[in-house]
Amino acid sequence: MKRFGWTLLALVTFAWPAVKSAQAQTAEGAILFEEHCAKCHGNPESAATTPAVLSLWKLSPEQVMAGLAKAPHTAMTGIPEDKQRVVALYLGGRRAGADAIAEAKAMPNHCSANPAITDISSKPMWNGWGNGESNARFQSAKAAGITPEQVPNLKLKWSFGFPGADEVYGQPTVAAGRVFVATDTGSVYSLNAETGCIYWSFQADGGVRNAISIGPVKGHGATKFGVYFGDVRSFAYMLDASTGKQIWKVKVEDHPVSRITGAPNLYEGRLYVPVSSGEERTAGYSSVYPCCTFRGSVVALDANTGKQIWKTYTVPQAPKMIGKTSTGVEQWSPNGGAVWNTPTIDAKNQAIYIGTGDSYNPPAGKTTDAVMALDLKTGKIMWAAQDTENDFWLSGCPGTQSPNCPKDMGPDYDFGASPILRSLPDGKRILVAGQKSGMVWGHDPDREGTLAWKTPLVQKLALGIIRFGGAADDQNAYFGISTGGLAALRLDTGEKKWFTPIPGPSKPGPRGETSAVTVIPGVVFSGSSEGMLRAFSTEDGHLLWDYNMLQDYQTVNGVPAKGGSMGQPGPTVAGGMMFAGSGYIFGTGIPGNVLLAFSAQ
């Protein structure tokens, strides 16, 4: 009976309308909303009595679908059910009905036993986004369990398919012999690292696009370790790491289009949560959205209880109304400074380092497109080094002709990547930050962010060159670029040690190294938009190994799965294995719904 049920579920899963990715459908959802919904919702000239436009982003996708099934929406034309689902994804943060098909209980490969996690230090671990407080994305030789000589022998050991997903934008975390990973459906899974058998799943309110952190828990009975993450509806969660049971759930930001993109960082009993938003896209495609009131922030929570300890906005001044559009829609400023990246912890200076995004309309604040330091205990802003001034930008502009589109838009040079903190041989330290422009900045964390060096990785700076970041060992920092290539920079001077060009496919389509890279002694791993996973020598950048992810997979859980692009999370390495989530779309990328586990043994 169970076998029949899973076969039926697999058929239902792949009848799912997934021709376009969640990212592409989010843009389509904004356009559909403008074409069909903005006539009433948020339109000062409409006589209809409707909910406030910002309140619509507080609905779940199922509530959106239910509302569209009732009058007066039933009288709408030109928006069939598949398009309604796109609008529900746009407003609700995940696909409607995803929870019904993604549960672990429907899968045939349950682990034979689920012993409680009592120790996470006895086995090799990759914890969180950067595998440590410094966000270096470095794994030691002992913990990696893979040598440069073994890398050419890496082979796929198992694969796990995610029902209903087309973006695996949660990075795998490895701890206690398990892999914890999440997807765009909001489903979080705990798997056995050796075999891929499943222990449990959990359904979040929104898609989960960050790495999970694991740490000890106090005061919750049998729960000894918790896993922590955030979703695109700005909820932070703590689950029992052994069972997946929810211990607490906290809304860290009430702004309707806010989200948690960067992974929260767990440190000494506190969870530091970065907050970003979708306001760039929402306002840029809309004639009725009141632009713009979101400000980025970092929120410190008590890891045991979820209670807020402090919250600091990257733009200190609260937004004020500065005017109205010709149709009467309010305009607000200041705004922006989204925190897309995982906070970096500096125990010595008792500081948190973050990179911030741009503003959405003028004037751009002095803390946008900046590297900032916050006091670890209080959240007080210690210093800010703005690396690009006067950058205000909205997605789709000026082509959308939205009244929100700012004149003389900036270049959109956010810091999407986490700053990397490293010590130098002479005892000094450096804070390395890769910017979307293709510029890598070296700031001195011990001199209030004074610029030590800057190095462009391309001849002409442009939007989206460095997306979600680099990695660093004790000598160099490594960055992939979206135009195709991998660079090594000396940490002390910023001098380019080597650059390896990576030609893209001969046919038009996605290309470039857009995901975060990962380093172990002697090897840099990189995933690309065209669906290639590669390993390079840290010595001179020559290619050691590659793997084409664009194929169908026979998964251990029986879910039909395809490989796709890698765009935000990078591969993770621990215990002689490498894990990579395949499927990420931004613009023209390739959907995928599979976790790949490689071993050299």
Coordinates of C-alpha atoms in Angstrom, one line a residue:
M1 CA 0.0 0.0 0.0
K2 CA 2.8 2.4 0.8
R3 CA 4.5 1.6 -2.5
F4 CA 1.4 2.4 -4.5
G5 CA 0.9 5.7 -2.5
W6 CA 4.4 6.9 -3.3
T7 CA 4.0 6.0 -7.0
L8 CA 0.9 8.1 -7.1
L9 CA 2.6 10.9 -5.3
A10 CA 5.5 10.9 -7.7
L11 CA 3.0 11.3 -10.6
V12 CA 1.3 14.1 -8.9
T13 CA 4.6 15.8 -8.2
F14 CA 5.7 15.9 -11.7
A15 CA 2.3 17.0 -13.0
W16 CA 3.3 20.2 -11.1
P17 CA 3.4 23.2 -13.4
A18 CA 7.2 23.8 -13.2
V19 CA 8.1 24.9 -16.6
K20 CA 9.3 28.2 -15.2
S21 CA 11.4 28.5 -12.0
A22 CA 10.1 30.1 -8.8
Q23 CA 12.4 33.1 -9.5
A24 CA 11.1 33.5 -13.1
Q25 CA 7.6 33.0 -11.9
T26 CA 8.1 35.6 -9.2
A27 CA 8.8 38.2 -11.9
E28 CA 5.8 36.9 -13.9
G29 CA 3.7 37.1 -10.7
A30 CA 4.6 40.8 -10.3
I31 CA 3.6 41.4 -13.9
L32 CA 0.3 39.4 -13.5
F33 CA -0.5 41.3 -10.3
E34 CA 0.0 44.6 -12.0
E35 CA -2.1 43.6 -15.0
H36 CA -5.0 42.0 -13.1
C37 CA -4.9 43.0 -9.4
A38 CA -3.6 46.6 -9.3
K39 CA -6.8 47.8 -10.9
C40 CA -8.5 47.5 -7.5
H41 CA -5.9 46.7 -4.9
G42 CA -3.9 49.8 -3.9
N43 CA -5.3 52.0 -6.7
P44 CA -6.5 55.3 -5.2
E45 CA -8.7 55.8 -8.2
S46 CA -10.6 52.6 -7.7
A47 CA -14.1 52.6 -6.2
A48 CA -13.8 49.0 -5.0
T49 CA -13.4 48.2 -1.4
T50 CA -10.4 46.0 -1.1
P51 CA -7.7 45.0 1.5
A52 CA -4.7 47.3 1.7
V53 CA -2.2 46.3 -1.0
L54 CA 0.6 45.6 1.5
S55 CA -1.6 43.2 3.5
L56 CA -1.8 40.8 0.5
W57 CA 1.9 39.8 1.1
K58 CA 0.8 38.5 4.6
L59 CA -1.4 35.8 3.1
S60 CA -0.3 32.2 2.6
P61 CA -0.3 30.9 -1.0
E62 CA -3.3 28.7 -0.1
Q63 CA -5.2 31.8 1.2
V64 CA -4.4 33.6 -2.1
M65 CA -5.8 30.7 -4.1
A66 CA -8.9 30.5 -1.9
G67 CA -9.5 34.2 -2.3
L68 CA -9.1 34.0 -6.1
A69 CA -11.7 31.2 -6.1
K70 CA -14.4 33.6 -4.7
A71 CA -16.3 36.6 -6.0
P72 CA -15.4 39.1 -7.3
H73 CA -12.2 37.4 -8.5
T74 CA -14.2 34.7 -10.3
A75 CA -15.4 37.3 -12.7
M76 CA -11.8 38.1 -13.7
T77 CA -10.7 37.1 -17.2
G78 CA -7.3 36.2 -18.6
I79 CA -5.9 34.6 -15.5
P80 CA -6.4 30.8 -15.5
E81 CA -5.6 28.6 -12.6
D82 CA -1.9 28.1 -13.6
K83 CA -1.5 31.9 -13.6
Q84 CA -3.3 32.2 -10.3
R85 CA -0.7 29.9 -8.8
V86 CA 2.0 32.2 -10.1
V87 CA 0.3 35.1 -8.3
A88 CA 0.0 33.0 -5.1
L89 CA 3.7 32.2 -5.3
Y90 CA 4.6 35.9 -5.8
L91 CA 2.5 36.9 -2.7
G92 CA 2.9 33.8 -0.5
G93 CA 6.6 33.0 -0.8
R94 CA 6.2 29.4 -1.9
R95 CA 4.0 27.2 -4.2
A96 CA 0.5 26.6 -3.0
G97 CA 0.0 23.0 -1.9
A98 CA 3.7 22.2 -1.6
D99 CA 3.3 20.9 1.9
A100 CA 0.9 18.2 0.6
I101 CA 3.5 16.5 -1.6
A102 CA 6.9 17.1 0.1
E103 CA 6.5 15.2 3.4
A104 CA 9.0 12.6 4.5
K105 CA 6.3 10.2 5.6
A106 CA 5.3 9.6 2.0
M107 CA 8.9 8.5 1.0
P108 CA 10.0 4.9 0.9
N109 CA 13.6 5.3 2.2
H110 CA 13.1 6.0 5.9
C111 CA 16.2 5.2 8.0
S112 CA 15.7 2.0 9.9
A113 CA 16.3 3.9 13.2
N114 CA 16.5 7.5 14.4
P115 CA 18.8 7.7 17.4
A116 CA 18.8 10.9 19.3
I117 CA 21.7 13.3 18.5
T118 CA 23.8 13.5 21.7
D119 CA 27.1 14.8 20.2
I120 CA 28.0 16.8 17.1
S121 CA 31.7 17.0 17.7
S122 CA 32.6 13.4 17.2
K123 CA 32.1 13.4 13.4
P124 CA 33.3 15.9 10.7
M125 CA 31.0 18.8 10.3
W126 CA 30.1 21.6 7.9
N127 CA 28.0 23.9 10.1
G128 CA 26.0 26.9 8.6
W129 CA 26.8 29.0 5.6
G130 CA 30.5 29.7 6.1
N131 CA 31.5 26.7 8.3
G132 CA 32.5 28.9 11.2
E133 CA 32.2 32.4 12.6
S134 CA 34.6 34.0 10.0
N135 CA 32.5 32.9 6.9
A136 CA 35.7 31.7 5.2
R137 CA 33.9 28.7 3.7
F138 CA 37.1 26.7 4.5
Q139 CA 37.2 23.1 5.6
S140 CA 40.4 21.6 7.2
A141 CA 42.1 18.6 5.6
K142 CA 41.1 16.4 8.6
A143 CA 37.4 17.4 8.5
A144 CA 37.2 17.3 4.7
G145 CA 38.6 13.8 4.4
I146 CA 39.3 14.5 0.8
T147 CA 42.8 15.2 -0.6
P148 CA 43.7 16.9 -3.8
E149 CA 44.9 13.6 -5.1
Q150 CA 41.5 12.0 -4.5
V151 CA 39.5 14.8 -6.1
P152 CA 39.8 13.4 -9.7
N153 CA 38.2 10.2 -8.4
L154 CA 35.1 11.8 -7.0
K155 CA 32.0 9.8 -8.0
L156 CA 28.3 10.2 -7.3
K157 CA 27.4 8.0 -4.3
W158 CA 23.7 8.9 -4.0
S159 CA 21.1 11.4 -4.9
F160 CA 17.9 12.6 -3.2
G161 CA 15.0 14.1 -5.1
F162 CA 12.9 17.0 -3.7
P163 CA 9.1 16.7 -4.6
G164 CA 7.6 19.8 -6.1
A165 CA 10.9 21.8 -6.0
D166 CA 12.7 23.4 -8.9
E167 CA 15.3 25.3 -6.8
V168 CA 17.5 23.8 -4.2
Y169 CA 18.6 27.1 -2.7
G170 CA 19.2 25.8 0.8
Q171 CA 22.9 24.9 1.4
P172 CA 23.6 21.4 2.8
T173 CA 24.7 21.4 6.5
V174 CA 26.6 18.3 7.7
A175 CA 26.6 17.3 11.4
A176 CA 26.3 14.2 13.5
G177 CA 26.4 12.0 10.4
R178 CA 23.4 13.8 8.9
V179 CA 22.7 16.2 6.1
F180 CA 20.2 19.0 6.8
V181 CA 18.9 20.8 3.7
A182 CA 16.0 22.9 2.5
T183 CA 14.3 24.0 -0.7
D184 CA 12.1 26.6 -2.4
T185 CA 9.0 24.6 -1.3
G186 CA 9.8 25.4 2.4
S187 CA 10.5 21.8 3.1
V188 CA 13.4 21.0 5.4
Y189 CA 14.9 17.5 5.5
S190 CA 17.3 15.5 7.7
L191 CA 19.1 12.7 5.8
N192 CA 21.7 10.2 6.6
A193 CA 25.0 11.4 5.1
E194 CA 26.3 8.0 4.1
T195 CA 23.1 6.6 2.4
G196 CA 20.6 9.4 1.9
C197 CA 17.9 7.7 3.9
I198 CA 15.5 10.1 5.5
Y199 CA 15.0 10.8 9.2
W200 CA 12.4 13.6 9.1
S201 CA 11.0 16.6 7.2
F202 CA 9.5 19.9 8.3
Q203 CA 7.3 22.4 6.5
A204 CA 8.2 26.1 6.9
D205 CA 5.7 28.8 6.0
G206 CA 7.8 30.1 3.1
G207 CA 10.7 28.9 1.0
V208 CA 14.0 28.4 2.8
R209 CA 17.0 29.6 0.9
N210 CA 19.7 29.6 3.5
A211 CA 22.0 27.2 5.3
I212 CA 21.0 25.5 8.5
S213 CA 23.0 25.9 11.7
I214 CA 23.1 23.3 14.5
G215 CA 24.0 23.9 18.1
P216 CA 23.3 22.8 21.7
V217 CA 20.0 23.5 23.4
K218 CA 19.1 24.1 27.1
G219 CA 15.8 23.9 28.9
H220 CA 13.8 21.9 26.3
G221 CA 13.7 18.4 27.9
A222 CA 15.0 15.7 25.7
T223 CA 16.0 18.1 23.0
K224 CA 19.8 18.5 23.2
F225 CA 20.6 20.0 19.8
G226 CA 18.6 22.4 17.7
V227 CA 18.7 23.4 14.0
Y228 CA 18.2 27.0 13.0
F229 CA 17.1 28.7 9.8
G230 CA 14.9 31.4 8.3
D231 CA 12.3 31.5 5.5
V232 CA 11.3 34.1 2.9
R233 CA 8.4 35.2 5.0
S234 CA 10.8 36.4 7.7
F235 CA 10.2 33.7 10.2
A236 CA 13.2 32.3 12.1
Y237 CA 12.9 28.7 13.4
M238 CA 14.4 26.3 15.8
L239 CA 13.7 22.6 15.5
D240 CA 14.8 19.6 17.5
A241 CA 17.7 18.3 15.4
S242 CA 16.9 14.7 16.1
T243 CA 13.2 14.7 15.4
G244 CA 12.4 17.9 13.4
K245 CA 9.8 19.0 16.0
Q246 CA 9.4 22.8 16.1
I247 CA 10.6 24.3 19.3
W248 CA 10.0 27.9 18.5
K249 CA 9.2 30.2 15.5
V250 CA 9.6 33.9 15.6
K251 CA 8.7 36.7 13.1
V252 CA 11.8 38.9 13.0
E253 CA 10.4 41.6 10.7
D254 CA 6.8 42.7 10.1
H255 CA 7.4 44.4 6.8
P256 CA 5.2 42.5 4.3
V257 CA 7.9 41.9 1.6
S258 CA 10.8 41.3 4.0
R259 CA 12.6 37.9 3.9
I260 CA 15.5 36.0 5.3
T261 CA 17.9 35.2 2.5
G262 CA 21.3 35.0 4.2
A263 CA 21.7 32.2 6.8
P264 CA 21.3 33.2 10.4
N265 CA 24.6 32.7 12.3
L266 CA 24.6 30.8 15.6
Y267 CA 27.2 31.9 18.2
E268 CA 27.4 31.5 22.0
G269 CA 23.7 31.1 22.6
R270 CA 22.5 33.8 20.2
L271 CA 21.1 33.6 16.7
Y272 CA 22.0 36.6 14.5
V273 CA 19.4 36.9 11.7
P274 CA 20.0 39.0 8.6
V275 CA 16.9 40.5 7.0
S276 CA 16.5 41.4 3.3
S277 CA 13.4 42.0 1.1
G278 CA 11.7 41.6 -2.2
E279 CA 10.8 45.3 -2.4
E280 CA 13.2 46.0 -5.2
R281 CA 11.2 43.8 -7.5
T282 CA 7.8 44.5 -6.1
A283 CA 8.1 48.2 -6.3
G284 CA 9.8 48.2 -9.7
Y285 CA 7.0 46.3 -11.4
S286 CA 4.1 48.1 -9.7
S287 CA 2.0 51.2 -10.2
V288 CA 0.3 50.9 -6.8
Y289 CA 3.0 49.8 -4.5
P290 CA 4.0 52.6 -2.0
C291 CA 7.7 52.8 -2.6
C292 CA 9.6 52.2 -0.4
T293 CA 9.6 51.5 3.3
F294 CA 11.8 48.5 3.9
R295 CA 15.1 48.8 5.7
G296 CA 17.6 46.0 6.2
S297 CA 18.4 44.8 9.6
V298 CA 20.1 42.3 11.8
V299 CA 18.1 40.7 14.7
A300 CA 19.7 39.0 17.7
L301 CA 17.6 36.2 19.2
D302 CA 18.1 34.1 22.3
A303 CA 18.9 30.7 20.7
N304 CA 17.0 28.8 23.4
T305 CA 13.8 30.8 23.4
G306 CA 13.7 32.8 20.3
K307 CA 13.2 36.0 22.3
Q308 CA 14.6 39.1 20.6
I309 CA 17.6 40.6 22.4
W310 CA 18.3 43.5 20.0
K311 CA 17.5 44.7 16.5
T312 CA 19.5 47.1 14.4
Y313 CA 18.4 48.7 11.1
T314 CA 21.2 49.3 8.6
V315 CA 19.5 52.6 7.7
P316 CA 19.0 54.3 11.1
Q317 CA 16.4 56.8 10.0
A318 CA 12.8 55.6 9.8
P319 CA 11.1 56.2 6.4
K320 CA 8.9 59.2 5.9
M321 CA 6.4 60.1 3.2
I322 CA 8.1 62.4 0.7
G323 CA 5.3 62.8 -1.8
K324 CA 2.8 60.9 -4.0
T325 CA 2.8 59.7 -7.6
S326 CA 0.5 61.3 -10.2
T327 CA -2.2 58.7 -9.2
G328 CA -1.9 59.4 -5.5
V329 CA 0.3 56.5 -4.4
E330 CA 2.6 57.4 -1.5
Q331 CA 6.3 57.6 -1.9
W332 CA 8.7 57.0 1.1
S333 CA 12.4 57.5 1.9
P334 CA 15.0 56.5 3.2
N335 CA 15.0 52.8 2.6
G336 CA 17.1 49.9 1.4
G337 CA 20.3 48.5 2.9
A338 CA 19.0 44.9 2.7
V339 CA 21.3 42.3 4.4
W340 CA 21.5 39.4 1.9
N341 CA 24.4 37.7 3.6
T342 CA 25.2 35.7 6.7
P343 CA 26.7 37.9 9.5
T344 CA 30.4 37.4 10.2
I345 CA 31.4 37.1 13.9
D346 CA 34.6 38.7 15.3
A347 CA 35.1 37.5 18.8
K348 CA 38.2 39.6 19.3
N349 CA 36.4 42.9 18.6
Q350 CA 33.0 41.6 19.8
A351 CA 31.6 42.7 16.5
I352 CA 29.4 41.5 13.7
Y353 CA 30.2 42.3 10.1
I354 CA 27.7 42.5 7.3
G355 CA 27.5 43.8 3.7
T356 CA 24.4 45.9 2.7
G357 CA 22.4 46.4 -0.4
D358 CA 21.4 49.6 -2.3
S359 CA 18.6 52.0 -1.7
Y360 CA 15.4 52.0 -3.7
N361 CA 14.9 55.7 -4.4
P362 CA 17.0 58.8 -3.7
P363 CA 18.7 59.8 -1.5
A364 CA 20.8 56.7 -0.9
G365 CA 21.8 56.4 2.7
K366 CA 25.4 56.4 3.8
T367 CA 25.1 52.9 5.1
T368 CA 23.9 51.4 1.8
D369 CA 26.3 49.4 -0.4
A370 CA 28.5 49.3 2.7
V371 CA 30.5 47.0 4.9
M372 CA 29.2 47.6 8.5
A373 CA 30.3 46.6 12.0
L374 CA 27.7 46.1 14.8
D375 CA 28.4 45.5 18.4
L376 CA 27.9 41.8 19.2
K377 CA 26.2 42.4 22.5
T378 CA 24.1 45.5 21.8
G379 CA 23.7 45.8 18.1
K380 CA 25.0 49.4 18.1
I381 CA 26.6 50.5 14.8
M382 CA 30.3 50.6 15.4
W383 CA 31.4 51.8 11.9
A384 CA 30.3 51.7 8.3
A385 CA 32.5 51.8 5.2
Q386 CA 30.4 52.7 2.1
D387 CA 32.1 51.4 -1.0
T388 CA 29.5 52.7 -3.5
E389 CA 27.7 56.0 -3.1
N390 CA 24.3 57.2 -4.5
D391 CA 23.1 53.7 -5.6
F392 CA 19.4 53.5 -5.8
W393 CA 17.8 50.9 -8.0
L394 CA 14.6 48.9 -8.7
S395 CA 14.2 45.7 -10.6
G396 CA 12.6 46.0 -14.1
C397 CA 13.2 49.8 -14.3
P398 CA 13.0 51.8 -16.5
G399 CA 11.4 49.2 -18.8
T400 CA 8.4 48.7 -16.6
Q401 CA 7.6 52.4 -16.7
S402 CA 6.5 52.2 -13.0
P403 CA 6.1 55.6 -11.4
N404 CA 8.3 54.2 -8.7
C405 CA 11.3 53.9 -11.0
P406 CA 14.0 56.4 -9.9
K407 CA 15.5 58.8 -12.3
D408 CA 19.2 58.3 -13.0
M409 CA 19.3 54.9 -11.4
G410 CA 22.4 53.6 -9.8
P411 CA 24.4 50.5 -10.8
D412 CA 22.8 48.0 -8.2
Y413 CA 26.2 47.2 -6.6
D414 CA 24.9 45.4 -3.5
F415 CA 27.0 43.2 -1.3
G416 CA 25.3 39.8 -1.7
A417 CA 28.3 38.0 -0.3
S418 CA 29.3 37.6 3.4
P419 CA 32.4 39.4 4.5
I420 CA 35.3 37.0 5.1
L421 CA 37.5 37.6 8.2
R422 CA 41.0 36.2 8.1
S423 CA 44.3 36.6 10.0
L424 CA 47.5 37.5 8.2
P425 CA 51.0 36.1 8.8
D426 CA 52.1 39.4 10.4
G427 CA 49.4 39.3 13.0
K428 CA 47.1 41.8 11.3
R429 CA 43.7 40.9 10.0
I430 CA 41.7 41.5 6.9
L431 CA 38.0 41.6 6.1
V432 CA 37.4 40.6 2.5
A433 CA 34.1 41.5 0.8
G434 CA 33.1 40.7 -2.8
Q435 CA 30.7 43.1 -4.4
K436 CA 28.2 42.5 -7.2
S437 CA 30.2 45.0 -9.3
G438 CA 33.2 42.5 -9.6
M439 CA 35.3 44.5 -7.1
V440 CA 36.8 42.8 -4.1
W441 CA 37.4 45.0 -1.1
G442 CA 39.9 44.5 1.7
H443 CA 39.0 46.4 4.9
D444 CA 40.9 46.5 8.1
P445 CA 38.5 45.4 10.9
D446 CA 40.9 46.7 13.6
R447 CA 40.9 50.2 12.1
E448 CA 37.2 50.9 11.8
G449 CA 37.0 49.4 8.3
T450 CA 39.8 51.5 6.8
L451 CA 40.4 50.4 3.2
A452 CA 43.5 48.2 2.9
W453 CA 43.2 47.3 -0.8
K454 CA 40.7 46.8 -3.6
T455 CA 41.0 44.6 -6.6
P456 CA 38.7 44.4 -9.7
L457 CA 38.2 40.9 -11.1
V458 CA 37.0 42.3 -14.4
Q459 CA 38.2 45.0 -16.7
K460 CA 34.9 46.8 -16.6
L461 CA 32.7 46.7 -13.4
A462 CA 29.2 45.6 -14.1
L463 CA 26.0 44.3 -12.3
G464 CA 26.0 40.8 -10.9
I465 CA 29.7 39.8 -11.4
I466 CA 30.1 38.5 -7.9
R467 CA 26.9 37.1 -6.5
F468 CA 27.0 35.1 -3.3
G469 CA 30.7 35.0 -2.4
G470 CA 34.1 33.6 -2.1
A471 CA 36.1 31.4 0.2
A472 CA 39.6 31.8 1.8
D473 CA 42.4 29.7 3.2
D474 CA 45.3 31.2 5.1
Q475 CA 46.9 32.7 2.0
N476 CA 44.3 33.6 -0.6
A477 CA 40.7 34.5 -1.2
Y478 CA 38.9 32.8 -4.1
F479 CA 36.0 34.2 -6.1
G480 CA 34.0 33.0 -9.0
I481 CA 32.5 35.5 -11.5
S482 CA 29.3 35.4 -13.5
T483 CA 31.1 36.1 -16.8
G484 CA 33.0 32.8 -16.4
G485 CA 36.1 32.4 -14.3
L486 CA 37.7 31.8 -10.9
A487 CA 40.3 34.1 -9.3
A488 CA 42.7 33.8 -6.4
L489 CA 43.7 37.0 -4.5
R490 CA 46.4 37.4 -1.9
L491 CA 44.9 38.2 1.4
D492 CA 47.6 40.6 2.5
T493 CA 47.8 42.8 -0.7
G494 CA 44.8 41.9 -2.8
E495 CA 47.2 41.1 -5.7
K496 CA 45.7 38.6 -8.2
K497 CA 47.7 35.4 -7.8
W498 CA 45.9 33.6 -10.7
F499 CA 42.8 33.7 -12.8
T500 CA 41.3 30.7 -14.6
P501 CA 38.8 31.6 -17.4
I502 CA 35.9 29.2 -17.7
P503 CA 34.3 29.2 -21.1
G504 CA 30.6 28.9 -21.1
P505 CA 28.4 26.7 -23.3
S506 CA 28.6 27.4 -27.1
K507 CA 24.8 28.0 -27.2
P508 CA 23.0 30.9 -25.6
G509 CA 21.8 30.3 -22.0
P510 CA 22.9 30.5 -18.4
R511 CA 26.7 30.6 -17.7
G512 CA 29.2 31.7 -15.1
E513 CA 30.3 30.9 -11.5
T514 CA 27.4 32.5 -9.6
S515 CA 27.3 30.3 -6.5
A516 CA 29.5 30.7 -3.5
V517 CA 32.8 28.7 -3.8
T518 CA 34.3 26.4 -1.2
V519 CA 37.9 25.6 -0.3
I520 CA 39.8 22.7 1.3
P521 CA 43.6 22.5 1.4
G522 CA 44.7 22.4 -2.2
V523 CA 41.3 22.5 -3.8
V524 CA 38.6 25.1 -4.7
F525 CA 35.1 23.8 -5.5
S526 CA 32.7 25.8 -7.7
G527 CA 29.2 25.3 -9.0
S528 CA 28.0 27.1 -12.2
S529 CA 24.8 28.5 -13.7
E530 CA 25.3 26.2 -16.7
G531 CA 25.0 23.2 -14.4
M532 CA 28.7 22.2 -14.0
L533 CA 30.4 21.3 -10.8
R534 CA 34.2 21.8 -10.8
A535 CA 37.3 21.5 -8.7
F536 CA 40.4 23.6 -9.2
S537 CA 43.9 23.6 -7.7
T538 CA 44.5 26.4 -5.2
E539 CA 48.2 26.5 -6.4
D540 CA 47.6 27.7 -10.0
G541 CA 43.9 27.3 -10.8
H542 CA 44.2 24.3 -13.1
L543 CA 41.1 22.1 -13.4
L544 CA 41.2 18.9 -11.3
W545 CA 37.7 17.5 -11.8
D546 CA 34.3 18.4 -13.3
Y547 CA 30.8 16.9 -13.3
N548 CA 27.8 17.7 -15.5
M549 CA 24.8 17.9 -13.3
L550 CA 22.3 18.3 -16.2
Q551 CA 20.9 14.8 -16.2
D552 CA 18.1 12.7 -14.8
Y553 CA 18.7 10.9 -11.5
Q554 CA 17.5 7.6 -10.0
T555 CA 17.2 8.9 -6.5
V556 CA 17.3 7.0 -3.2
N557 CA 13.8 8.2 -2.3
G558 CA 12.3 7.4 -5.7
V559 CA 11.4 10.9 -6.6
P560 CA 12.1 11.7 -10.3
A561 CA 14.8 14.3 -10.2
K562 CA 16.8 16.5 -12.6
G563 CA 20.0 18.5 -12.1
G564 CA 20.1 22.3 -12.8
S565 CA 22.1 25.4 -12.2
M566 CA 23.9 26.3 -9.0
G567 CA 23.5 30.0 -8.1
Q568 CA 23.5 30.9 -4.4
P569 CA 24.7 28.0 -2.1
G570 CA 28.0 26.4 -2.8
P571 CA 29.1 22.8 -2.3
T572 CA 29.9 21.6 1.2
V573 CA 32.6 19.1 2.2
A574 CA 32.9 16.9 5.3
G575 CA 33.9 13.4 6.3
G576 CA 35.2 12.3 2.9
M577 CA 32.1 13.5 1.0
M578 CA 30.9 16.5 -1.0
F579 CA 27.3 17.6 -1.1
A580 CA 25.7 19.9 -3.7
G581 CA 22.2 21.1 -4.3
S582 CA 21.4 21.3 -8.0
G583 CA 18.7 23.7 -9.2
Y584 CA 18.7 27.5 -8.9
I585 CA 17.3 30.2 -11.2
F586 CA 17.9 33.8 -11.5
G587 CA 17.0 35.1 -14.9
T588 CA 17.7 32.3 -17.4
G589 CA 19.0 29.5 -15.2
I590 CA 18.0 25.9 -15.1
P591 CA 15.5 24.3 -12.7
G592 CA 16.6 21.3 -10.7
N593 CA 15.3 19.3 -7.7
V594 CA 18.2 17.1 -6.5
L595 CA 20.8 16.8 -3.8
L596 CA 24.0 15.1 -5.0
A597 CA 26.4 13.3 -2.7
F598 CA 29.9 12.5 -4.0
S599 CA 32.7 10.3 -2.5
A600 CA 36.2 9.4 -3.6
Q601 CA 36.0 6.1 -1.9

